mmCIF file of C-alpha atoms in Angstrom:
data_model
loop_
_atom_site.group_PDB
_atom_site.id
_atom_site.type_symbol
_atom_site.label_atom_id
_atom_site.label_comp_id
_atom_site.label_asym_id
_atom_site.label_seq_id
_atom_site.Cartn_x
_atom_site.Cartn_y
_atom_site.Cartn_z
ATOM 1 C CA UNK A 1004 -24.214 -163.268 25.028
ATOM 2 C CA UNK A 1005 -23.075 -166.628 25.286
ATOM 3 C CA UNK A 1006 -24.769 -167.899 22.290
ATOM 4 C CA UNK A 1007 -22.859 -164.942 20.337
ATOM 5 C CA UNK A 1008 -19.624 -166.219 21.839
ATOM 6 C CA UNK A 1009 -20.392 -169.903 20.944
ATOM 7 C CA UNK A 1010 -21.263 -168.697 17.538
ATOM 8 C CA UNK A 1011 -18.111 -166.749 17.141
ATOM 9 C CA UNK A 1012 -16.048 -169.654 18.226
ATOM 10 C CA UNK A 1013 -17.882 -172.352 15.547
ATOM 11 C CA UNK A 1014 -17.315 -169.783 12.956
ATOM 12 C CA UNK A 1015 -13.732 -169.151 13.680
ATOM 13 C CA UNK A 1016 -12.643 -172.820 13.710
ATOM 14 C CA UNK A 1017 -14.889 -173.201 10.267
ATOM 15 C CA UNK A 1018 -12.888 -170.512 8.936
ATOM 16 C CA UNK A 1019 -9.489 -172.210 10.684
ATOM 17 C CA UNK A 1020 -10.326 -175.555 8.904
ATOM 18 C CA UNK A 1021 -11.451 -174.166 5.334
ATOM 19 C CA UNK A 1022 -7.849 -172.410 5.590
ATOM 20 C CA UNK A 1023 -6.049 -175.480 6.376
ATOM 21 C CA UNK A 1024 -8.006 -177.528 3.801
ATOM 22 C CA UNK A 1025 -6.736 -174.983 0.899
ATOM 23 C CA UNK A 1026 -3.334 -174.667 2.622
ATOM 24 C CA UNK A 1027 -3.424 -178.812 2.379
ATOM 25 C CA UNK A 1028 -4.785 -178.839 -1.133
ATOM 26 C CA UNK A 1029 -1.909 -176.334 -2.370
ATOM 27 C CA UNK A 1030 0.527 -177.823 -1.230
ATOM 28 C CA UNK A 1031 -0.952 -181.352 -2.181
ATOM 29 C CA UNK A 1032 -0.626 -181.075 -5.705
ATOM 30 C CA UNK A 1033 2.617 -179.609 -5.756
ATOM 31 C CA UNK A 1034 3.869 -181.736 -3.957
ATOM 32 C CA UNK A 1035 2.533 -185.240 -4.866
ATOM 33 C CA UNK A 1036 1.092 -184.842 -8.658
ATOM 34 C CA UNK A 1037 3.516 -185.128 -11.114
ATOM 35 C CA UNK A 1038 2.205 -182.138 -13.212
ATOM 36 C CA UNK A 1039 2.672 -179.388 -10.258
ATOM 37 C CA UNK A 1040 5.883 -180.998 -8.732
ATOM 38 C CA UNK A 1041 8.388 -179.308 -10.606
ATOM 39 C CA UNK A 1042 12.476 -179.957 -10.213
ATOM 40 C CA UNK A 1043 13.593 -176.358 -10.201
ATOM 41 C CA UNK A 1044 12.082 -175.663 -6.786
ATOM 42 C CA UNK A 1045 13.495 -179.053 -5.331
ATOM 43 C CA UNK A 1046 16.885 -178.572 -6.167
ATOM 44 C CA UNK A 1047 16.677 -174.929 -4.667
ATOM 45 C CA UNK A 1048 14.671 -176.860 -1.550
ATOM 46 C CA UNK A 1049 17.315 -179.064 -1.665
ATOM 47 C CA UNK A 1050 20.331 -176.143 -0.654
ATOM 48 C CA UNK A 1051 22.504 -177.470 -2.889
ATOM 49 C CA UNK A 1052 24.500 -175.525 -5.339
ATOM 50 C CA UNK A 1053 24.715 -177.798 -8.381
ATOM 51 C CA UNK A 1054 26.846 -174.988 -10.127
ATOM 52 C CA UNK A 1055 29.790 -175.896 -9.189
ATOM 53 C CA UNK A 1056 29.835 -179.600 -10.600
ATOM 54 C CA UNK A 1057 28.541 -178.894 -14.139
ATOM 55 C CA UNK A 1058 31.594 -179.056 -15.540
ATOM 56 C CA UNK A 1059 32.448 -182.586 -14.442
ATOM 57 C CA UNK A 1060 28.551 -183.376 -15.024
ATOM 58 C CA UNK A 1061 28.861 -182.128 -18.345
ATOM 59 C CA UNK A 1062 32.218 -184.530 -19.276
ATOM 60 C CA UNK A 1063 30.504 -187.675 -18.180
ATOM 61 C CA UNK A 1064 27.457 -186.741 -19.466
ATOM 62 C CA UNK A 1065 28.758 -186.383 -22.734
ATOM 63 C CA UNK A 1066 30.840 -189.764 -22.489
ATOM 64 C CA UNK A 1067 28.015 -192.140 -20.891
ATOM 65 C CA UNK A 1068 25.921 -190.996 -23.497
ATOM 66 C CA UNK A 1069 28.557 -192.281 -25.929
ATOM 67 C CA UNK A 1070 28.040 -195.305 -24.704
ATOM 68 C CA UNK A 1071 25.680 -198.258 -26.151
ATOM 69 C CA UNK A 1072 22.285 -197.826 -24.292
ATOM 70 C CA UNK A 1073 18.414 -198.465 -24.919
ATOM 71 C CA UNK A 1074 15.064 -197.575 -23.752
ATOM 72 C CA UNK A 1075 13.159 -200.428 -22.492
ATOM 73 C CA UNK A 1076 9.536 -200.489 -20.456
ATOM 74 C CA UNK A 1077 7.636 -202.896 -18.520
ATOM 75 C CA UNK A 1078 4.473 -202.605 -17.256
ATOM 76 C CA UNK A 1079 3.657 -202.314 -13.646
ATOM 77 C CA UNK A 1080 1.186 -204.458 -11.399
ATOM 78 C CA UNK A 1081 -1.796 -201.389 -11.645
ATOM 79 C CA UNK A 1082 -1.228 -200.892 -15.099
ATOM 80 C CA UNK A 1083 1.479 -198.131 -15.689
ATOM 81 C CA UNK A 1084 3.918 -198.352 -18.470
ATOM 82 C CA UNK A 1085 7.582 -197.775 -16.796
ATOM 83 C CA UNK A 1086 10.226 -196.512 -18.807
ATOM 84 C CA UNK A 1087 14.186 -197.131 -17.700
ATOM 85 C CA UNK A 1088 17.840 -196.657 -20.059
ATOM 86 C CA UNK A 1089 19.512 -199.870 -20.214
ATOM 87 C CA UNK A 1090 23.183 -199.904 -20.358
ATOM 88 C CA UNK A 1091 24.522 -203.412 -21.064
ATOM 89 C CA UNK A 1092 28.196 -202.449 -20.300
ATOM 90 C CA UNK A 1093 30.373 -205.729 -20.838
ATOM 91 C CA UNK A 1094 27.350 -207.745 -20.826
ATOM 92 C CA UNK A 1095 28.772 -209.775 -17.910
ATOM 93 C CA UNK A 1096 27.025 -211.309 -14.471
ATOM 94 C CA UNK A 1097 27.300 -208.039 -12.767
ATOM 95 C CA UNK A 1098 24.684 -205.498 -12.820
ATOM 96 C CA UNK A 1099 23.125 -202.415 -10.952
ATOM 97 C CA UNK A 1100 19.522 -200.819 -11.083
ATOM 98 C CA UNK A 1101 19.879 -197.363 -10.358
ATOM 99 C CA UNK A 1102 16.557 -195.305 -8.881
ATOM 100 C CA UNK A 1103 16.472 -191.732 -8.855
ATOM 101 C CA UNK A 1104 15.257 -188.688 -6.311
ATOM 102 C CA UNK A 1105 12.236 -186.751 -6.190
ATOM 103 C CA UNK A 1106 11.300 -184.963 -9.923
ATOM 104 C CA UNK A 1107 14.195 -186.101 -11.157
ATOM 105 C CA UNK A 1108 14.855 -188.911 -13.632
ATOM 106 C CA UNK A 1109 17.519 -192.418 -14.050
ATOM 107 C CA UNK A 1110 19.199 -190.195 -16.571
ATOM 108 C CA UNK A 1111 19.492 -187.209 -14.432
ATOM 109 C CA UNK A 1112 20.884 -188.352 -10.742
ATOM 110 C CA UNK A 1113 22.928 -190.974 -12.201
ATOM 111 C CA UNK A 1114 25.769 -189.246 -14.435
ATOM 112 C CA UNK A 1115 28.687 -189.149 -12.252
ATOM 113 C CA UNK A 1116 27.509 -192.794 -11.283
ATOM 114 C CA UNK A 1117 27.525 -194.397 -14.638
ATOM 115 C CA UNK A 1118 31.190 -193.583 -15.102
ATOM 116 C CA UNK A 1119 32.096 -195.536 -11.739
ATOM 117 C CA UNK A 1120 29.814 -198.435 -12.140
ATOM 118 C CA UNK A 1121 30.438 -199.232 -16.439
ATOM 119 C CA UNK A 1122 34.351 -198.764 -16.049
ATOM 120 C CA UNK A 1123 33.877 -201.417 -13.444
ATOM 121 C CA UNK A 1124 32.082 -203.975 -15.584
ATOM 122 C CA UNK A 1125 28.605 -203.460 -14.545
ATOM 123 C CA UNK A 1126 25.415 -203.512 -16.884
ATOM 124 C CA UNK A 1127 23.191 -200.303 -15.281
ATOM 125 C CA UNK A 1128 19.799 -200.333 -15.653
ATOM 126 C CA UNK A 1129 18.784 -196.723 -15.010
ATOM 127 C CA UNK A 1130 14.891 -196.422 -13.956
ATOM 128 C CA UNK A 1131 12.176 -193.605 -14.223
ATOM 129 C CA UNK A 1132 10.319 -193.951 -10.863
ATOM 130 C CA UNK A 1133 6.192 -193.999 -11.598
ATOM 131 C CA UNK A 1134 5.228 -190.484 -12.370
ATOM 132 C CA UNK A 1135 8.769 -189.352 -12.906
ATOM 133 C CA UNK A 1136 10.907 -189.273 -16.543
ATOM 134 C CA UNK A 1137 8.931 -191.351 -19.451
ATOM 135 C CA UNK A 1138 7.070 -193.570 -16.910
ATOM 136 C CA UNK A 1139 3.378 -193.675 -16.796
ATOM 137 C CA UNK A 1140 1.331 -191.920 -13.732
ATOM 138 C CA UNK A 1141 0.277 -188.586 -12.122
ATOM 139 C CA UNK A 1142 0.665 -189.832 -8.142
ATOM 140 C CA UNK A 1143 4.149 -189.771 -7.152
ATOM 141 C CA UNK A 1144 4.677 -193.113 -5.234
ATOM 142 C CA UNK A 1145 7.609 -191.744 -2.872
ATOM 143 C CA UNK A 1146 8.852 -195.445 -2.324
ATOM 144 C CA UNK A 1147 5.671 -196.696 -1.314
ATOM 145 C CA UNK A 1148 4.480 -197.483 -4.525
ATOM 146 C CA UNK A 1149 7.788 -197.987 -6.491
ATOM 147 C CA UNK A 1150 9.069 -200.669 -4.624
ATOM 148 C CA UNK A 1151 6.686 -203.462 -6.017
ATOM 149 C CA UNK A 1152 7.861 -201.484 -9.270
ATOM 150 C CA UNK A 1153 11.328 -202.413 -7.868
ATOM 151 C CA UNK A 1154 10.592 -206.126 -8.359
ATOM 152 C CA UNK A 1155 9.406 -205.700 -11.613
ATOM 153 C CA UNK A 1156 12.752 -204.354 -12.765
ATOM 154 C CA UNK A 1157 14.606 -206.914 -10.848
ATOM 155 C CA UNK A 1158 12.762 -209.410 -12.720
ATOM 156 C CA UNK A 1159 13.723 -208.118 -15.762
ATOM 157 C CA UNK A 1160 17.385 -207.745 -15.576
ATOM 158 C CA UNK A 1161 16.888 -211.456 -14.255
ATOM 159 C CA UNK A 1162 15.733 -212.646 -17.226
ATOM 160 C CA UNK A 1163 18.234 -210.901 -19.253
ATOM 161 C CA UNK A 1164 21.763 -212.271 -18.025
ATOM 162 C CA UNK A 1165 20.640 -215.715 -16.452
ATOM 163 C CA UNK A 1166 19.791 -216.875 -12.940
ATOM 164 C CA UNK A 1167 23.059 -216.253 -12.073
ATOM 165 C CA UNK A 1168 23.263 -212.642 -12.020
ATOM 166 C CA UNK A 1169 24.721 -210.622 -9.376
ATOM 167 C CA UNK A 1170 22.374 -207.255 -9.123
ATOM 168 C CA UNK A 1171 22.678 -204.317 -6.961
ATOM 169 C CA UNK A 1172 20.073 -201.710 -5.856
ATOM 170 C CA UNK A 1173 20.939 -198.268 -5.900
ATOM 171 C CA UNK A 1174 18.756 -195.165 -4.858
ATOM 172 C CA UNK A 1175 19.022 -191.422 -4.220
ATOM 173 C CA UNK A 1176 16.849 -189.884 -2.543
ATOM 174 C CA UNK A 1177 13.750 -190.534 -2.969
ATOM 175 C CA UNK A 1178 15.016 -193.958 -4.545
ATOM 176 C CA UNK A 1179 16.927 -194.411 -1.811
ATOM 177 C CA UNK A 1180 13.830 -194.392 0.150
ATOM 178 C CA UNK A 1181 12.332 -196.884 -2.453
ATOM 179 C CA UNK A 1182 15.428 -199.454 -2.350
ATOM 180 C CA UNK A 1183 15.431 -199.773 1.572
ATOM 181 C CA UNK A 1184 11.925 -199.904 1.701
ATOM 182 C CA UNK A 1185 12.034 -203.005 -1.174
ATOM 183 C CA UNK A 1186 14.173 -204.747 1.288
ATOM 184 C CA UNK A 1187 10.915 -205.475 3.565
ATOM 185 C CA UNK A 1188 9.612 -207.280 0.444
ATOM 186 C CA UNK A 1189 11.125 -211.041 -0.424
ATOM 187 C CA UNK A 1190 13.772 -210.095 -2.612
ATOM 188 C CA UNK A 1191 15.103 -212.633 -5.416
ATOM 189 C CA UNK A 1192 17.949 -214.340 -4.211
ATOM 190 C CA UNK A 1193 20.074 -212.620 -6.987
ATOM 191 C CA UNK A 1194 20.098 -209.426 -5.131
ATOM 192 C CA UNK A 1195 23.069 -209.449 -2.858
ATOM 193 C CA UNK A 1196 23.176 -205.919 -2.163
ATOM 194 C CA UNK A 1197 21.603 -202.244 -1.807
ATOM 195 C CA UNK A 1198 22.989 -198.973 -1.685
ATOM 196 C CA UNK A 1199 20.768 -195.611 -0.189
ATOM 197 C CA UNK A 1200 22.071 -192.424 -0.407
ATOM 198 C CA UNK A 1201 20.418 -189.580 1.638
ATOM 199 C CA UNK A 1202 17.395 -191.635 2.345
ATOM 200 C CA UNK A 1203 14.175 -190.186 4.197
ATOM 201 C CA UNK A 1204 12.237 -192.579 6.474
ATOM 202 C CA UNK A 1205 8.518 -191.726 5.397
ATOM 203 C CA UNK A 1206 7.155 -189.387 3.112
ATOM 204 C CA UNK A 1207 5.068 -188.367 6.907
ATOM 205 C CA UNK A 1208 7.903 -187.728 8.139
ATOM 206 C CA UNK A 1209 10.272 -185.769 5.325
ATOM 207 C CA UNK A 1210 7.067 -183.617 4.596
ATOM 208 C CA UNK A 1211 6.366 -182.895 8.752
ATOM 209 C CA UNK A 1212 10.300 -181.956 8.575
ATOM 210 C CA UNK A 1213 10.113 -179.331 5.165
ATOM 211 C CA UNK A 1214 6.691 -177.873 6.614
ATOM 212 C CA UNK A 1215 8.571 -177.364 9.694
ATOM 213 C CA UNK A 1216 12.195 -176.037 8.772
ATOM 214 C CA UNK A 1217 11.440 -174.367 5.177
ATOM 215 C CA UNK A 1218 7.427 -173.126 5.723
ATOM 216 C CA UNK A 1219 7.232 -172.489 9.475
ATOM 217 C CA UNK A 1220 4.116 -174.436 9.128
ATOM 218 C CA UNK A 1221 2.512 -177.206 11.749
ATOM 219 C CA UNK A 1222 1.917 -180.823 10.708
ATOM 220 C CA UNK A 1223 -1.358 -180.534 12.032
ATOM 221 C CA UNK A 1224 -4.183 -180.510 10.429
ATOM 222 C CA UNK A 1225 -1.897 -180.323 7.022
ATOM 223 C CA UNK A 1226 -0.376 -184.055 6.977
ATOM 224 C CA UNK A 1227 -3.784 -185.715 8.596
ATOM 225 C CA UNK A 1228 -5.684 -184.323 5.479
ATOM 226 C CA UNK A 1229 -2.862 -184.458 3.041
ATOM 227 C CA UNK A 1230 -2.783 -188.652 4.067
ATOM 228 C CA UNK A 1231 -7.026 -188.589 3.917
ATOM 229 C CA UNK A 1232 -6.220 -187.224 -0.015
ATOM 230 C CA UNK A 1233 -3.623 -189.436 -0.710
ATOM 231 C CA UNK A 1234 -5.004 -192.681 0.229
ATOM 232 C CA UNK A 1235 -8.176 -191.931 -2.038
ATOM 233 C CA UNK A 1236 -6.360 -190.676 -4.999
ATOM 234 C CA UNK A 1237 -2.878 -192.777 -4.968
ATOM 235 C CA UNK A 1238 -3.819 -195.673 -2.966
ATOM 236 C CA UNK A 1239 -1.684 -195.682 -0.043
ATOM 237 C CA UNK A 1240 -1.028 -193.491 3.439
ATOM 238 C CA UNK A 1241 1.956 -191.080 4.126
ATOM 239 C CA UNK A 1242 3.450 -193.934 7.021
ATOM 240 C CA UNK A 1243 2.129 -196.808 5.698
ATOM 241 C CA UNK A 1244 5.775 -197.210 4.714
ATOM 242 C CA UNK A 1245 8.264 -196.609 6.597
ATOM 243 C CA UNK A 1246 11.867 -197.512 5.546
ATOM 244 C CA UNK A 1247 12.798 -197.711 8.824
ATOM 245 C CA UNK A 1248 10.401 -199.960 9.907
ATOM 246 C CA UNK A 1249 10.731 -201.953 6.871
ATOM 247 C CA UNK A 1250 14.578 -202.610 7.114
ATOM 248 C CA UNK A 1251 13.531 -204.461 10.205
ATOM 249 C CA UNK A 1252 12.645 -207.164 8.014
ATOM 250 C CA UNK A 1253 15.835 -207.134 5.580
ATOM 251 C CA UNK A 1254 18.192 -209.650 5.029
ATOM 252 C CA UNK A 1255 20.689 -208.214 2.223
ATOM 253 C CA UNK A 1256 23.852 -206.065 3.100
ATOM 254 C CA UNK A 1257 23.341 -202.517 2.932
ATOM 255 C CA UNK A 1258 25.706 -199.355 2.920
ATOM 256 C CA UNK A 1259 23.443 -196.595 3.587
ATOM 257 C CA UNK A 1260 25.585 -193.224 2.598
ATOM 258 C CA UNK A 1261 24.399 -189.583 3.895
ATOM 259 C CA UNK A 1262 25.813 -185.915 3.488
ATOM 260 C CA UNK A 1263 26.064 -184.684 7.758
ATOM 261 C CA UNK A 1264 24.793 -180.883 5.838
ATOM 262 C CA UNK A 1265 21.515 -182.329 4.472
ATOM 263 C CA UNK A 1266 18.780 -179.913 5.527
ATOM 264 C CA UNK A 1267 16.324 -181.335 2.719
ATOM 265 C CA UNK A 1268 16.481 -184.792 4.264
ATOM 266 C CA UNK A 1269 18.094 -184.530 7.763
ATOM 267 C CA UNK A 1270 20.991 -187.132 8.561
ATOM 268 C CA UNK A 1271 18.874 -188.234 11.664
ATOM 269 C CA UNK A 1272 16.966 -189.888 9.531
ATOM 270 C CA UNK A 1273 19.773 -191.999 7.972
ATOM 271 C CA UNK A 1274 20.764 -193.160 11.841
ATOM 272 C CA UNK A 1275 17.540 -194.250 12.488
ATOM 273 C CA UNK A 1276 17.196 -196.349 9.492
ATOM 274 C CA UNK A 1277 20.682 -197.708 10.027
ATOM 275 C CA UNK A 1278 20.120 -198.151 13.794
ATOM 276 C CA UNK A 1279 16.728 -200.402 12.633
ATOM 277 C CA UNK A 1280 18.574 -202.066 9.995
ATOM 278 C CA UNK A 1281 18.772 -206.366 10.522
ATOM 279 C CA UNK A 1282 21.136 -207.130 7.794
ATOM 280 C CA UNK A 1283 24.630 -206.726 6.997
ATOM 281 C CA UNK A 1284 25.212 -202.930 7.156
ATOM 282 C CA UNK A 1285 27.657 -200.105 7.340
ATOM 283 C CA UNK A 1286 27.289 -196.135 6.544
ATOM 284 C CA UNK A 1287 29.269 -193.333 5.661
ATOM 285 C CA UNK A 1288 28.192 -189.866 6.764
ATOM 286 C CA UNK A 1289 29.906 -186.964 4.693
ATOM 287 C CA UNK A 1290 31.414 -184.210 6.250
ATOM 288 C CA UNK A 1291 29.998 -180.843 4.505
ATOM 289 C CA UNK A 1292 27.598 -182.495 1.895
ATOM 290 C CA UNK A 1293 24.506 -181.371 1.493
ATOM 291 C CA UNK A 1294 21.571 -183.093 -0.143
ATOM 292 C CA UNK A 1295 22.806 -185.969 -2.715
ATOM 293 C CA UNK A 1296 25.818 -184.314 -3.034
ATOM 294 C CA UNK A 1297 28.189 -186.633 -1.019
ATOM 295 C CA UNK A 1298 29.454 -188.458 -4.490
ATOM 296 C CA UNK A 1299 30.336 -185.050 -5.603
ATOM 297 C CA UNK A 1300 31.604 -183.421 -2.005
ATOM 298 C CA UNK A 1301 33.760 -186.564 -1.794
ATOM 299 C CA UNK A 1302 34.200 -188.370 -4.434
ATOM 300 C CA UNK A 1303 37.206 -190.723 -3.221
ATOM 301 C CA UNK A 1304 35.682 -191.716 -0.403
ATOM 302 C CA UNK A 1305 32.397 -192.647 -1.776
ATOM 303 C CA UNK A 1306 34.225 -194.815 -4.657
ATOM 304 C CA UNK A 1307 36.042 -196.257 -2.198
ATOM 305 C CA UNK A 1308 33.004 -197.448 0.483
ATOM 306 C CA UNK A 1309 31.498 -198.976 -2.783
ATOM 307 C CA UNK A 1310 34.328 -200.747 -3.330
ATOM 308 C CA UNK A 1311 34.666 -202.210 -0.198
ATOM 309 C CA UNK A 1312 31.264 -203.028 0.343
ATOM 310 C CA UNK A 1313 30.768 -204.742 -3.374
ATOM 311 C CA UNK A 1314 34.131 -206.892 -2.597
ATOM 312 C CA UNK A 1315 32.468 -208.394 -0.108
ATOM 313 C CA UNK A 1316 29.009 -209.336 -1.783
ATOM 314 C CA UNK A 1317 29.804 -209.818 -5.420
ATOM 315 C CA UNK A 1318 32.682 -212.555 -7.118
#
């Protein structure tokens, strides 16, 4: 009798662990390979309704596209090809590199953007995140990975004004993740500023909250075996980099920017990067936005926290 019971039991939590091994797998790929992530279903994860702001998407759109711009590509340090759209503006000092969210693309997230930073004077530098847009790779790097990208774009606006240049960092999202986790690195000294909007603190932690609130689903054994997968087939673990950890090493000012209606990335996770922060820093939290929608939800206020925080960094 026993020895049925024991049997039982070994077979049951075989059974339990092939389930949670195809459960993993599934929602691996869709997740983290480029070719199964797909940007409908995050913007309807997201719980956004984009609807409403076509129209004033739609007018930028139209005129930042009427505006001089270029491809350019670099290649990164494990051999990827990296596509961004360069806008040189008014060609002067000034300058911002602009990453994007999750599935989307430089040209996508940063249309309402453009018109602020070019009628200012800035030259934009609009990037395609590894495995996103016309960049190179099937692994999506979630910030881990595209923040020694980061450099690599830094380096190149560098070389194109002078030594003298005045750049900013500016991520959504996901590339919000990616800027604030590239301020852990040694950052040329011609950085004097980043800006995150709706940042998560790990891609652990952002996927243990979406299995949670939008699958009813445990993080165990999922995010154990999704992290085994991950560090064979893109190189690096789901906390090995932690944004909020890494801020702890930063030394530029930051504004870090949040919508308090986020249920994609909760805004607890923009306090605890800003409470871990050791630079120069102050936030604004949106009342009613939801994910990456606080430009839109607000747009006077967010225009006017950049303008206040780049009065203080940049001549």
């Amino acid at each position: 009798m026993m020895g049925k019971i024991l049997t039982g039991t070994v077979l049951a939590a075989a059974a339990a662990l092939a389930a949670g091994a195809g459960i993993t797998a599934y929602f691996y790929r869709r997740t983290m390979m480029r070719s199964r992530a797909k940007t409908e279903r995050t913007m309807k994860m997201s719980g956004t309704d984009w609807s409403q702001y076509f129209p004033v998407m739609q007018e930028r759109r139209q005129w930042m596209m009427e505006q001089p711009h270029e491809d350019v590509q670099l290649m990164s340090r494990d051999g990827l090809k990296l596509h961004a759209t360069y806008f040189p503006g008014q060609e002067g000092k000034k300058a911002v590199i602009c990453f994007h969210g999750y599935t989307s693309r430089g040209m996508d997230d940063y249309v309402g953007l453009s018109d602020y930073y070019l009628k200012r004077g800035y030259r934009i530098l609009l990037v395609d995140e590894r495995a996103h847009g016309d960049s190179e790779g099937e692994y999506i790097g979630f910030g881990c990975l595209d923040r020694f990208d980061g450099l690599k774009w830094i380096r190149w606006m560098t070389d194109k004004i002078g030594e003298d240049a005045e750049i900013l960092l500016h991520g959504t999202s996901m590339g919000g993740a990616t800027v604030l986790m590239m301020t852990g690195l040694k950052l040329p000294e011609q950085v004097k500023g980043v800006v995150s909007d709706c940042a998560f603190t790990s891609p652990k932690e952002v996927f243990t909250h979406v299995l949670h609130s939008m699958y009813h689903l445990p993080a165990f054994p999922l995010i154990p075996l999704a992290d085994r997968i991950n560090r064979k087939k893109a190189g690096y673990g789901l906390d090995d980099c932690n944004a909020a950890r890494e801020v702890r090493k930063a030394a530029v000012p930051v504004l870090m920017i949040h919508g308090d209606k986020d249920i994609f990335v909760p805004c607890w996770m923009c306090d605890v990067i800003y409470d871990n922060y050791a630079g120069p820093k102050t936030k604004l939290i949106v009342p009613g936005a939801g994910h990456a929608e606080s430009y839109y939800k607000d747009t006077a206020a967010y225009e006017r926290a950049l303008d206040t925080f780049t009065e203080g960094i940049l001549k």
